[in-house]
CSV table of C-alpha atoms in Angstrom, one decimal:
chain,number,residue,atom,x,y,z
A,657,UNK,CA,0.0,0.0,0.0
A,658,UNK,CA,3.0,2.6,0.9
A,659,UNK,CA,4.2,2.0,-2.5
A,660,UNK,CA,1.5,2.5,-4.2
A,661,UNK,CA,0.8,5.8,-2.5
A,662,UNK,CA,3.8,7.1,-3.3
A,663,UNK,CA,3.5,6.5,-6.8
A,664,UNK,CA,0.5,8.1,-6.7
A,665,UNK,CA,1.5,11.2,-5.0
A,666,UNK,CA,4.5,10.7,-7.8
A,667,UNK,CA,1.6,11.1,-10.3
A,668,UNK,CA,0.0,14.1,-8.7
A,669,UNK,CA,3.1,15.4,-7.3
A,670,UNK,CA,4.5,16.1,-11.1
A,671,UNK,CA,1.1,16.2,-13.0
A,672,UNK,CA,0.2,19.2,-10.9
A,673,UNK,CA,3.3,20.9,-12.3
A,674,UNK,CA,2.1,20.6,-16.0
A,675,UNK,CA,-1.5,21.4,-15.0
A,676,UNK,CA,-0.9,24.5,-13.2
A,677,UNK,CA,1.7,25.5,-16.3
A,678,UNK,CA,-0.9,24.8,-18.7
A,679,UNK,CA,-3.6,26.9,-16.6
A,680,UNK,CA,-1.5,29.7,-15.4
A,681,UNK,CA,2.2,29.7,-17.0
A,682,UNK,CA,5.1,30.5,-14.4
A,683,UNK,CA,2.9,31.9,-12.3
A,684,UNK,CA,1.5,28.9,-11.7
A,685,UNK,CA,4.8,27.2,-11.1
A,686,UNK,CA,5.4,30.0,-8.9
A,687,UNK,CA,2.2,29.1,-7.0
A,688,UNK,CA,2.8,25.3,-7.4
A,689,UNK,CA,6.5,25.9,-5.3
A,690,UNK,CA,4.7,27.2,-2.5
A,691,UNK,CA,2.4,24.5,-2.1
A,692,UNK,CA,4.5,21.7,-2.4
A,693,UNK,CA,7.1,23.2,0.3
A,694,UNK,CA,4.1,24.1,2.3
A,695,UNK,CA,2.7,20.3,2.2
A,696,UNK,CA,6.3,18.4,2.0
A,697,UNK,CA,7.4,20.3,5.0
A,698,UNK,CA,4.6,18.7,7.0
A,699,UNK,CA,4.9,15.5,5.4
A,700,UNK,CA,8.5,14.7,6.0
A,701,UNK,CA,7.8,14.1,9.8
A,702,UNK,CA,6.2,10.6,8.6
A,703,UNK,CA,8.8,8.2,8.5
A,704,UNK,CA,7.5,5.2,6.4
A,705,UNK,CA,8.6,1.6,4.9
A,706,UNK,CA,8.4,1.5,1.3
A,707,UNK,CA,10.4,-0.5,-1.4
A,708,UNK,CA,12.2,-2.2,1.4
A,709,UNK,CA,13.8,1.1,2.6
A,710,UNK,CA,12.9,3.0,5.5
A,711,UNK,CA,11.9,6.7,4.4
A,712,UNK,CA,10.9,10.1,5.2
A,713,UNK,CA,8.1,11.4,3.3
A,714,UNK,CA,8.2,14.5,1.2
A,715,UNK,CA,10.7,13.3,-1.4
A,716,UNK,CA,8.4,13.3,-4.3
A,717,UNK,CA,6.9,17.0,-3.2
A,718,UNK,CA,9.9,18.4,-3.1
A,719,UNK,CA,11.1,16.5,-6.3
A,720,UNK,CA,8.1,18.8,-7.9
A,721,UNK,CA,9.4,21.9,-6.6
A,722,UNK,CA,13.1,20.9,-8.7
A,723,UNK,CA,10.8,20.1,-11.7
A,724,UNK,CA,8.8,23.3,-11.4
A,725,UNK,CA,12.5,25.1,-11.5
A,726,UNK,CA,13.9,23.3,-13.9
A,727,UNK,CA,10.9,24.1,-16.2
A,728,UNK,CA,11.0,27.8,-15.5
A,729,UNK,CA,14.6,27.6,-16.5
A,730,UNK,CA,14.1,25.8,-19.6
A,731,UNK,CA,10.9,28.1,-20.8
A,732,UNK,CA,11.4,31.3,-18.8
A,733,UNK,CA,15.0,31.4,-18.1
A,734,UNK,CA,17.5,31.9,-15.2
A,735,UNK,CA,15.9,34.7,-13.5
A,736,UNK,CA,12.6,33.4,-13.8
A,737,UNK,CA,13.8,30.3,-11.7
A,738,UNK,CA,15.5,32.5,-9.4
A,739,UNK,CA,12.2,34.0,-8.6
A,740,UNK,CA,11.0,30.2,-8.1
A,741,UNK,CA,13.4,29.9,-5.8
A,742,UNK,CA,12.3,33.0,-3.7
A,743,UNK,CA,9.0,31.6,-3.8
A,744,UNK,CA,9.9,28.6,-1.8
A,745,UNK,CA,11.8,30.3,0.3
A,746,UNK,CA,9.1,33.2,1.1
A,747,UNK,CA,6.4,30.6,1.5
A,748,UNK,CA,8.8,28.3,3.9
A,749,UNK,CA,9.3,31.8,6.2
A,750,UNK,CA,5.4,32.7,6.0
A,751,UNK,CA,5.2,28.6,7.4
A,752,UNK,CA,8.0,29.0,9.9
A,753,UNK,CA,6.3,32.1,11.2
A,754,UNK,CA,2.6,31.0,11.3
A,755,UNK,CA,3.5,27.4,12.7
A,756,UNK,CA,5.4,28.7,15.0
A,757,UNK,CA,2.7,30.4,16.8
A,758,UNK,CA,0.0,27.9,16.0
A,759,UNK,CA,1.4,25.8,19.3
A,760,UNK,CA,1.6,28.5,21.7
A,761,UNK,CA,-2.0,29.5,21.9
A,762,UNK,CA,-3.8,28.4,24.7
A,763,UNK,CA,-6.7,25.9,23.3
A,764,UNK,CA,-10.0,26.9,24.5
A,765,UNK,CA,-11.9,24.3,27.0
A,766,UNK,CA,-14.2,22.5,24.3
A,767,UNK,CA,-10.6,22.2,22.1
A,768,UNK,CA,-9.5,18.7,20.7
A,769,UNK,CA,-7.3,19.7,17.9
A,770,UNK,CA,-4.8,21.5,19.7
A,771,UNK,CA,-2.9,18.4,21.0
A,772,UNK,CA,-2.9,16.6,17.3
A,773,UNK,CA,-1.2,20.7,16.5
A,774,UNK,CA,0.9,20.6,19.5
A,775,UNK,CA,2.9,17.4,18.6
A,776,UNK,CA,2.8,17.4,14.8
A,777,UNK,CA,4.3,21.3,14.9
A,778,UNK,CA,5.9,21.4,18.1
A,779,UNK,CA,9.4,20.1,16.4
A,780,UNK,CA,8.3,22.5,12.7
A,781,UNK,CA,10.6,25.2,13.2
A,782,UNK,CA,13.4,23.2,13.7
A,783,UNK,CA,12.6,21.1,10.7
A,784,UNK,CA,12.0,24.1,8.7
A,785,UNK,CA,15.0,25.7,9.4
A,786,UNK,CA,17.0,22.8,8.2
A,787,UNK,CA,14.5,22.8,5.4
A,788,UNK,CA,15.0,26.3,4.5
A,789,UNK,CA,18.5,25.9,4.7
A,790,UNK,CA,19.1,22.8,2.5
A,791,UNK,CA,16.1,24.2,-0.2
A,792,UNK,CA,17.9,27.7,-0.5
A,793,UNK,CA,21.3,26.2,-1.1
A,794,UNK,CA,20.2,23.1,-3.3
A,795,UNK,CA,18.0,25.2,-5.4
A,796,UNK,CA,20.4,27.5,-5.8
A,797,UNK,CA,22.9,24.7,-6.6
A,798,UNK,CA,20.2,23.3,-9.0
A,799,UNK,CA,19.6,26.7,-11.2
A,800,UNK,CA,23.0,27.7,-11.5
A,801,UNK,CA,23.8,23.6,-12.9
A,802,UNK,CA,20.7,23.6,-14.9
A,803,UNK,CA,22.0,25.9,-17.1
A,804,UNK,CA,25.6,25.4,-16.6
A,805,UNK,CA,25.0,22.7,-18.1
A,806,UNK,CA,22.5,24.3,-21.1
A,807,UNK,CA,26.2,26.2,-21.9
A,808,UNK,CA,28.0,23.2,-22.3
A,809,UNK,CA,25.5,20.7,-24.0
A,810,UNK,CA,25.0,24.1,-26.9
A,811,UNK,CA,28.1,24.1,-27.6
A,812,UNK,CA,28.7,20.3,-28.2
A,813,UNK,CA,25.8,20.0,-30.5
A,814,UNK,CA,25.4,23.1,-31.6
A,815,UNK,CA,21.3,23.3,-30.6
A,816,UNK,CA,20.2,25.2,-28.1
A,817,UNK,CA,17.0,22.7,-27.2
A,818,UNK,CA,18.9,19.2,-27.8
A,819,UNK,CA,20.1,17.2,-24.2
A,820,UNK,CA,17.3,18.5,-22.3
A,821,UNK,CA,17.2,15.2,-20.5
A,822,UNK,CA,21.2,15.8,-19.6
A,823,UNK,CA,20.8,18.9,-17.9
A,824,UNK,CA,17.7,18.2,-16.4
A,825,UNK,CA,18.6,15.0,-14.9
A,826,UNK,CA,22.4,15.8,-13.8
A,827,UNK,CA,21.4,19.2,-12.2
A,828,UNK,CA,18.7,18.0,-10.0
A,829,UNK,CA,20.4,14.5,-9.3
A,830,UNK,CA,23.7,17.0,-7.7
A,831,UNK,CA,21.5,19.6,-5.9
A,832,UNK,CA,18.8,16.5,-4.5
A,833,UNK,CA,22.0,15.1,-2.7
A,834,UNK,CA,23.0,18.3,-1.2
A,835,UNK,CA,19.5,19.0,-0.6
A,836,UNK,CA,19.0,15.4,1.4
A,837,UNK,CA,21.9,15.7,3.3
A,838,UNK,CA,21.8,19.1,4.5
A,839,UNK,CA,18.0,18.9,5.9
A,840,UNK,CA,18.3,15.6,7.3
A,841,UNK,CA,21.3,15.9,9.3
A,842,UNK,CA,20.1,19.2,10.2
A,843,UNK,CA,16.9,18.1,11.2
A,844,UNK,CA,17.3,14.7,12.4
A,845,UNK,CA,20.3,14.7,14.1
A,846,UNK,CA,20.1,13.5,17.7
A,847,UNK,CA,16.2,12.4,16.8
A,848,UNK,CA,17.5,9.5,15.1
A,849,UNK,CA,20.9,7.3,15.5
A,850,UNK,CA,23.7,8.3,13.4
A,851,UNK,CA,23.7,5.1,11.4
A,852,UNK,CA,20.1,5.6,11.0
A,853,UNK,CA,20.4,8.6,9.7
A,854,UNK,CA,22.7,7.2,7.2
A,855,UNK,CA,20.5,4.5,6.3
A,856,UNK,CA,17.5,7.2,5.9
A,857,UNK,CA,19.3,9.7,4.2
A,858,UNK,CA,20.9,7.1,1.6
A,859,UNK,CA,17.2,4.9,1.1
A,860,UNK,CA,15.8,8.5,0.9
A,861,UNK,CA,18.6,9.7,-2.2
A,862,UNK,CA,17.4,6.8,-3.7
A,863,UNK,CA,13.7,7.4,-4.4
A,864,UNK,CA,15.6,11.2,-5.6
A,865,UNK,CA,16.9,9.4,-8.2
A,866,UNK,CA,13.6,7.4,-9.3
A,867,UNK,CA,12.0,10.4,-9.4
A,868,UNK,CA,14.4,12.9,-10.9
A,869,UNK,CA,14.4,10.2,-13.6
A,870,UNK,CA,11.3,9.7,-14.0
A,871,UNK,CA,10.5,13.7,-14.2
A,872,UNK,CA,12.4,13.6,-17.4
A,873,UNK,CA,9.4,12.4,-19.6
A,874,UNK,CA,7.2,15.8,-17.9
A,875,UNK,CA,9.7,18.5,-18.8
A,876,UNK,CA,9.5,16.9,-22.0
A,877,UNK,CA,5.8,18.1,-21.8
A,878,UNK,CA,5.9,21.5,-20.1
A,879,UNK,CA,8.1,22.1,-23.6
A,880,UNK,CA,5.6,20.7,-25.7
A,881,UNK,CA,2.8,22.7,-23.7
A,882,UNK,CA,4.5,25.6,-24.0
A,883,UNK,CA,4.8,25.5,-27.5
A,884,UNK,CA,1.3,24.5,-28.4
């Protein structure tokens, strides 16, 4: 069942991408950033077993928010991702803030939610941190590659649209693993044993490079509906 979920949130994870391109062009990818780090900064507190790895949650949400850039790269542009990339990180401060306070109020007598709040959040800004931390740096890492890359691949075939699948894949596979690293070490540390963290943070590189693979075939698309 875990697997099949996550190729499921896989599905909707990187169609949502292309549908809220097609609907509302980068500002829609714009949008689409801010959700995703919104909903995988509360899902990575679930630690799951899936594919016979033990695994945060959250890898395939914040896979999206690499696809989203990478797409506003390829269509849009360098400063166009950069402004991707300051979504993310504006919408990961607006959730550090607002989470932040959500556990200090004082719940009213007839309350029952506040205790479900007070342990799922209570350990958020910690998380976040590490999360804003990793996602500024990796993304950062992930634009400047993306089209690092774009320089080199032109002037070996001449094209400027051919080995989109080469700078797509090797810039997100590079920034992923920095990404992964510096948020769950930064995060986890002292929450889980240091060769459990290993363990985590390798099974959890792993499904990044299932599903920066298996983005390939949708930035393929976001070209096509762009063109159309």
């Amino acid at each position: 069942m875990n697997e099949l979920l996550l190729i499921i949130t896989l599905l909707v994870s990187f169609g949502g991408t292309l549908i809220f391109l097609k609907f509302f062009g980068k500002g829609g990818l714009f949008a689409w950033i801010g959700i995703c780090t919104v909903l995988a900064n509360i899902e990575v507190t679930l630690l799951v077993h899936a594919f016979g790895m033990d695994q945060t949650l959250g890898n395939t949400l914040f896979a999206a928010t690499f696809l989203a850039t990478d797409i506003l790269s390829e269509l849009y542009g360098k400063r166009d991702a950069g402004k991707g990339v300051l979504a993310g990180i504006f919408t990961n401060l607006s959730f550090i803030l607002l989470s932040f306070m959500w556990v200090r109020y004082t719940p009213a007598e007839g309350d029952w939610a506040s205790p479900f709040v007070q342990g799922l959040f209570s350990n958020t800004p910690r998380m976040l941190l590490s999360s804003l931390i990793a996602y500024v740096i990796s993304e950062a890492i992930d634009v400047w590659l993306y089209h690092a890359w774009w320089k080199l691949t032109e002037r070996r075939t001449g094209s400027h649209t051919k080995m989109l699948w080469f700078r797509n894949n090797f810039s997100t596979l590079i920034s992923q693993f920095v990404n992964i690293v510096l948020f769950n070490f930064g995060a986890f540390l002292g929450i889980y044993s240091f060769s459990e963290l290993l363990a985590i943070t390798a099974s959890c590189y792993v499904i990044y490079v299932a599903t920066s693979l298996l983005d390939t075939p949708f930035i393929y698309l976001a070209r096509k509906l762009a063109a159309a």
